Coordinates of C-alpha atoms in Angstrom, one line a residue:
M1 CA 0.0 0.0 0.0
R2 CA 1.4 3.4 -0.9
I3 CA 0.7 6.3 1.5
T4 CA -0.8 9.2 -0.3
Q5 CA -0.4 12.4 1.7
G6 CA 0.5 15.8 0.6
T7 CA 1.2 17.4 -2.8
F8 CA 2.4 15.1 -5.5
S9 CA 1.4 12.0 -3.5
F10 CA -0.2 10.2 -6.5
L11 CA 2.8 10.7 -8.7
P12 CA 6.0 8.6 -8.8
D13 CA 8.6 9.6 -6.2
L14 CA 10.3 12.9 -7.0
T15 CA 13.9 12.9 -8.0
D16 CA 16.4 15.1 -6.1
D17 CA 16.4 17.5 -9.0
Q18 CA 12.6 17.8 -8.9
I19 CA 12.7 18.3 -5.1
R20 CA 15.3 21.0 -5.5
R21 CA 13.0 22.8 -8.0
Q22 CA 10.0 22.7 -5.6
V23 CA 12.2 24.0 -2.8
A24 CA 13.4 26.8 -5.1
Y25 CA 9.8 27.6 -5.9
A26 CA 9.0 27.9 -2.2
V27 CA 12.2 30.0 -1.5
G28 CA 11.3 32.3 -4.5
R29 CA 8.0 33.1 -2.7
G30 CA 9.7 33.8 0.6
W31 CA 8.3 30.7 2.3
A32 CA 10.1 29.1 5.2
V33 CA 11.2 25.5 4.5
S34 CA 11.3 22.7 7.1
V35 CA 12.1 19.0 7.0
E36 CA 10.1 16.5 9.1
H37 CA 10.2 12.7 9.6
T38 CA 8.0 9.9 11.2
D39 CA 7.4 6.2 11.4
D40 CA 3.7 6.7 11.8
P41 CA 2.1 8.4 8.7
H42 CA -1.4 8.1 10.0
P43 CA -3.5 11.0 8.5
R44 CA -4.3 12.2 11.9
N45 CA -0.7 12.2 13.1
V46 CA 0.0 15.9 12.4
Y47 CA 2.9 16.0 14.8
W48 CA 5.8 14.6 12.8
E49 CA 9.3 15.0 14.3
M50 CA 11.1 18.1 13.0
W51 CA 14.6 17.8 11.7
G52 CA 16.5 20.8 12.9
Q53 CA 14.9 24.3 12.9
P54 CA 12.7 25.7 10.2
L55 CA 14.7 27.6 7.6
F56 CA 13.3 31.1 7.8
D57 CA 14.7 33.8 5.5
L58 CA 16.3 31.0 3.4
R59 CA 18.0 32.2 0.2
D60 CA 20.2 29.2 -0.6
V61 CA 18.3 26.2 -1.9
G62 CA 21.4 24.1 -1.3
E63 CA 21.1 24.6 2.5
A64 CA 17.6 23.1 2.5
M65 CA 18.9 20.2 0.3
R66 CA 21.8 19.6 2.8
E67 CA 19.3 19.4 5.7
L68 CA 17.1 17.0 3.7
K69 CA 20.1 14.8 2.8
A70 CA 21.2 14.7 6.5
C71 CA 17.7 13.8 7.6
R72 CA 17.5 11.0 5.0
A73 CA 20.9 9.6 6.1
A74 CA 19.9 9.7 9.8
H75 CA 16.5 8.1 9.2
P76 CA 16.7 5.8 6.2
G77 CA 13.6 3.7 7.2
R78 CA 11.2 6.6 7.9
Y79 CA 8.9 8.8 6.0
V80 CA 10.4 12.2 5.4
K81 CA 8.6 15.3 4.1
V82 CA 9.4 18.9 3.1
N83 CA 7.0 21.7 4.2
A84 CA 6.9 25.3 3.0
F85 CA 5.3 27.7 5.4
D86 CA 4.0 31.1 4.2
S87 CA 4.1 33.6 7.0
T88 CA 2.4 36.3 5.0
R89 CA -0.2 38.1 7.1
G90 CA -3.6 36.6 6.3
W91 CA -2.1 33.2 5.2
E92 CA 0.2 32.0 7.9
T93 CA 0.0 28.4 6.9
V94 CA 1.8 25.5 5.2
R95 CA 1.4 26.2 1.5
L96 CA 3.3 23.2 0.2
S97 CA 4.0 19.8 1.8
F98 CA 5.3 16.7 0.1
L99 CA 6.9 13.3 0.9
V100 CA 10.5 13.0 -0.3
Q101 CA 11.3 9.5 1.3
R102 CA 9.4 6.4 2.1
P103 CA 10.4 3.2 3.9
A104 CA 11.2 0.2 1.8
V105 CA 8.0 -1.5 3.0
E106 CA 4.9 0.6 3.5
P107 CA 2.6 -1.5 5.7
G108 CA -0.5 0.8 5.2
F109 CA -3.5 0.9 7.4
E110 CA -6.3 -1.4 8.6
L111 CA -9.8 -0.8 9.6
A112 CA -10.5 -2.4 13.0
R113 CA -14.1 -3.1 14.1
E114 CA -14.8 -3.0 17.8
E115 CA -18.1 -4.2 19.3
G116 CA -19.2 -2.5 22.5
E117 CA -22.1 -2.7 24.9
G118 CA -25.5 -3.4 23.4
R119 CA -25.4 -2.9 19.6
R120 CA -22.6 -0.2 19.7
V121 CA -20.0 -0.8 17.0
G122 CA -16.9 1.4 16.7
Y123 CA -14.3 1.6 14.0
A124 CA -10.7 2.7 14.2
L125 CA -8.1 3.2 11.5
R126 CA -4.8 1.9 12.7
A127 CA -1.3 1.7 11.2
R128 CA -0.6 -1.8 10.1
R129 CA 2.7 -3.3 11.2
P130 CA 4.6 -5.7 8.9
G131 CA 3.5 -9.3 9.2
P132 CA 0.1 -11.0 9.4
S133 CA -3.0 -8.8 10.0
R134 CA -4.2 -8.4 13.5
L135 CA -7.9 -8.5 12.5
P136 CA -10.0 -11.5 13.3

């Protein structure tokens, strides 16, 4: 299963040159660039671990690419993404976010059904771990 989160998620993985061009696009608009990583890509997990500090007032795309390369080297089996934050008054939000690395095996998610008291049925979306399914 291929995790599809962020911009370009339905396209093949971006090359380093394509990533560099997207970072250059963000820098050209004055957006801050940051690199984050996680081993839990659940859609509700919005708190990925930040690699270093956000790169505000960035002018050199090479600096962002060096940070990205260092993060990839330190976390080869994790998801890594690049965010571009627009601090313009009125926007103040992430304007661009895309995955730049995936683990070799993406286990995906599973829908777990849980029966409660009476006729209550609950569902939960859980990250699937490699191996056999935990569902009955």
